Amino acid sequence: MRIAISGHSGCGNTTVTRAVGHELDLDVVNYTFRNLAEDLGLSFEDIQEASLNDPLYDYLTDLMLIRAGSRENVVIGTRLAGWIFDADLRIWLEAPVEARAERIFAREGGSVGDVLAKTIVRDRENRQRYLELYGIDIDDRIGFDVTINTSRLNAEHVAGLAVAAATWAQHHETDGTSRHAQRIRAIISHELGLDETAFITSEPDIKTVYERARRT
């Protein structure tokens, strides 16, 4: 079974994804720029700064996520998970921006007002980013099977609802095809100089892909 869990920052994506994976005995994937930095032998700060003007790092990260999504028995929790690969169940985690900002503040500190302002800006920038990269509007949730409002629920309750939805999906035929996946693969293939097999195998490895892309 393949499960995709998406949501804006502060919705509890990582925590819920881990809980669902543990409960259903699925591989848990939450591949981010931090993981990419480790795989490439670069600093997270350098990748984060470079990504502001170069989409290469988004393409590399999404390549790794699509590879993970080609496996069986996996739950992937990232902002684009619900769009970039075919999944048996797609879950969107929702919460008002004020609730999300409070969670981010509790986790990272700072000022609640500053965190709220930054969260609003981040939401707007992320939406624009994915529109430009892939023509995806993350405010358009067509194709998601379940939306869970996490603002009044703890992680255990949200995970319980997600597991219940997954149990239902296991016993009912669902159309897991993403209407965006093929277009996204085509864009990444073109930009990274890859063929289709690169999305279902671990070869070439991500460092080789990166080095080839940097030379072109």
Coordinates of N, CA and C in Angstrom, one line a residue, residues 1-7 16-17 19-21 23-24 26-27 29 69 71-93 141-148 158-178:
M1 N 0.8 -1.2 0.0 CA 0.0 0.0 0.0 C 0.9 1.2 0.0
R2 N 0.5 2.2 -0.8 CA 1.2 3.5 -0.8 C 0.2 4.6 -0.3
I3 N 0.7 5.4 0.7 CA -0.1 6.4 1.3 C 0.7 7.7 1.2
A4 N 0.0 8.8 0.7 CA 0.6 10.1 0.6 C 0.0 11.0 1.6
I5 N 0.8 11.7 2.5 CA 0.2 12.6 3.5 C 0.9 14.0 3.2
S6 N 0.0 15.0 3.0 CA 0.5 16.4 2.7 C -0.2 17.4 3.6
G7 N 0.4 18.6 3.6 CA -0.2 19.6 4.4 C 0.8 20.8 4.6
V16 N 2.5 12.7 12.1 CA 1.4 11.8 11.7 C 1.9 10.7 10.8
T17 N 2.8 11.1 9.9 CA 3.4 10.1 8.9 C 4.1 9.0 9.7
A19 N 3.6 8.0 12.7 CA 2.6 7.2 13.5 C 1.9 6.3 12.6
V20 N 1.5 6.7 11.4 CA 0.8 5.8 10.5 C 1.7 4.7 10.0
G21 N 2.9 5.1 9.7 CA 3.9 4.0 9.3 C 4.1 3.0 10.3
E23 N 2.0 2.2 12.8 CA 0.8 1.4 13.0 C 0.5 0.4 11.9
L24 N 0.8 0.7 10.7 CA 0.5 -0.1 9.5 C 1.7 -0.9 9.0
L26 N 4.6 0.3 7.6 CA 5.0 0.8 6.3 C 6.3 1.5 6.5
D27 N 7.1 1.5 5.4 CA 8.3 2.3 5.4 C 7.9 3.8 5.4
V29 N 8.8 7.7 4.7 CA 9.7 8.6 4.0 C 9.3 10.0 4.1
G69 N 8.1 6.5 -3.8 CA 6.7 6.2 -4.1 C 6.5 5.1 -5.1
R71 N 7.8 2.2 -4.6 CA 7.9 1.0 -3.8 C 6.6 0.6 -3.2
E72 N 6.5 -0.6 -2.8 CA 5.3 -1.1 -2.1 C 5.4 -0.8 -0.6
N73 N 4.2 -0.6 0.0 CA 4.2 -0.5 1.5 C 5.0 0.6 2.0
V74 N 4.6 1.8 1.6 CA 5.3 3.0 2.0 C 4.3 4.1 2.3
V75 N 4.7 5.0 3.3 CA 3.9 6.2 3.6 C 4.9 7.4 3.4
I76 N 4.5 8.3 2.6 CA 5.3 9.5 2.3 C 4.7 10.7 2.8
G77 N 5.4 11.5 3.6 CA 4.8 12.7 4.2 C 5.6 13.9 3.8
T78 N 5.2 14.6 2.7 CA 5.8 15.9 2.3 C 4.7 16.8 1.7
R79 N 5.0 18.0 1.5 CA 4.0 19.0 1.1 C 3.5 18.5 -0.3
L80 N 4.3 17.9 -1.2 CA 3.9 17.6 -2.5 C 3.5 16.1 -2.7
A81 N 3.6 15.4 -1.6 CA 3.4 13.9 -1.7 C 2.1 13.6 -2.5
G82 N 1.0 14.3 -2.2 CA -0.3 14.0 -2.8 C -0.4 14.2 -4.3
W83 N 0.6 14.9 -4.9 CA 0.6 15.2 -6.3 C 1.6 14.4 -7.1
I84 N 2.8 14.1 -6.6 CA 3.9 13.7 -7.4 C 4.0 12.2 -7.7
F85 N 3.2 11.3 -7.0 CA 3.2 9.9 -7.3 C 1.9 9.3 -7.1
D86 N 1.7 8.1 -7.7 CA 0.4 7.4 -7.6 C 0.3 6.8 -6.2
A87 N -0.8 7.0 -5.5 CA -1.0 6.5 -4.2 C -2.4 5.9 -4.0
D88 N -2.4 4.9 -3.2 CA -3.7 4.2 -2.9 C -4.6 5.1 -2.0
L89 N -4.0 6.0 -1.2 CA -4.7 6.9 -0.4 C -3.9 8.2 -0.2
R90 N -4.7 9.3 -0.4 CA -4.1 10.7 -0.3 C -4.8 11.4 0.8
I91 N -4.0 11.9 1.8 CA -4.6 12.6 2.9 C -4.0 14.0 3.0
W92 N -4.9 14.9 3.1 CA -4.5 16.3 3.3 C -4.7 16.7 4.8
L93 N -3.7 17.2 5.5 CA -3.8 17.7 6.8 C -4.1 19.2 6.8
R141 N -7.2 20.8 -4.0 CA -7.1 19.5 -3.4 C -7.9 18.4 -4.1
I142 N -8.2 18.6 -5.4 CA -8.9 17.6 -6.1 C -7.9 16.4 -6.2
G143 N -8.5 15.2 -5.9 CA -7.7 14.0 -6.0 C -7.3 13.5 -4.6
F144 N -7.5 14.3 -3.6 CA -7.3 13.8 -2.2 C -8.5 13.1 -1.7
D145 N -8.2 12.0 -1.0 CA -9.3 11.1 -0.5 C -9.9 11.6 0.8
V146 N -9.0 12.1 1.6 CA -9.4 12.5 3.0 C -8.8 13.8 3.4
T147 N -9.5 14.7 4.0 CA -9.0 15.9 4.6 C -9.3 15.9 6.1
I148 N -8.2 16.1 6.9 CA -8.3 16.0 8.4 C -7.9 17.4 8.9
V158 N -5.2 12.2 15.0 CA -5.1 12.3 13.6 C -4.6 11.0 13.0
A159 N -3.6 10.4 13.6 CA -3.1 9.2 13.1 C -4.2 8.1 13.1
G160 N -5.0 8.1 14.1 CA -6.1 7.1 14.2 C -7.1 7.2 13.0
L161 N -7.4 8.5 12.7 CA -8.3 8.7 11.5 C -7.6 8.3 10.2
A162 N -6.3 8.6 10.1 CA -5.6 8.2 8.9 C -5.5 6.7 8.8
V163 N -5.3 6.0 9.9 CA -5.2 4.6 9.8 C -6.5 4.0 9.5
A164 N -7.6 4.5 10.0 CA -9.0 4.1 9.7 C -9.2 4.2 8.2
A165 N -8.8 5.4 7.6 CA -9.0 5.6 6.2 C -8.2 4.6 5.4
A166 N -7.0 4.3 5.8 CA -6.1 3.4 5.1 C -6.7 2.0 5.2
T167 N -7.3 1.6 6.3 CA -7.9 0.3 6.5 C -9.1 0.2 5.5
W168 N -9.8 1.2 5.4 CA -10.9 1.2 4.4 C -10.4 1.1 3.0
A169 N -9.4 1.8 2.7 CA -8.8 1.8 1.3 C -8.2 0.4 0.9
Q170 N -7.7 -0.3 1.9 CA -7.2 -1.6 1.7 C -8.2 -2.6 1.2
H171 N -9.5 -2.3 1.6 CA -10.6 -3.3 1.3 C -11.5 -2.7 0.2
H172 N -11.1 -1.6 -0.4 CA -12.0 -1.1 -1.5 C -11.1 -0.6 -2.6
E173 N -11.5 -0.8 -3.8 CA -10.7 -0.4 -5.0 C -10.8 1.1 -5.1
T174 N -9.6 1.7 -5.2 CA -9.5 3.2 -5.4 C -8.6 3.5 -6.6
D175 N -8.9 4.6 -7.2 CA -8.1 5.0 -8.3 C -6.9 5.9 -7.8
G176 N -5.8 5.2 -7.7 CA -4.6 5.9 -7.1 C -3.8 6.7 -8.1
T177 N -4.3 6.9 -9.3 CA -3.5 7.6 -10.3 C -3.5 9.1 -10.0
S178 N -2.3 9.7 -10.0 CA -2.2 11.1 -9.9 C -2.3 11.8 -11.2

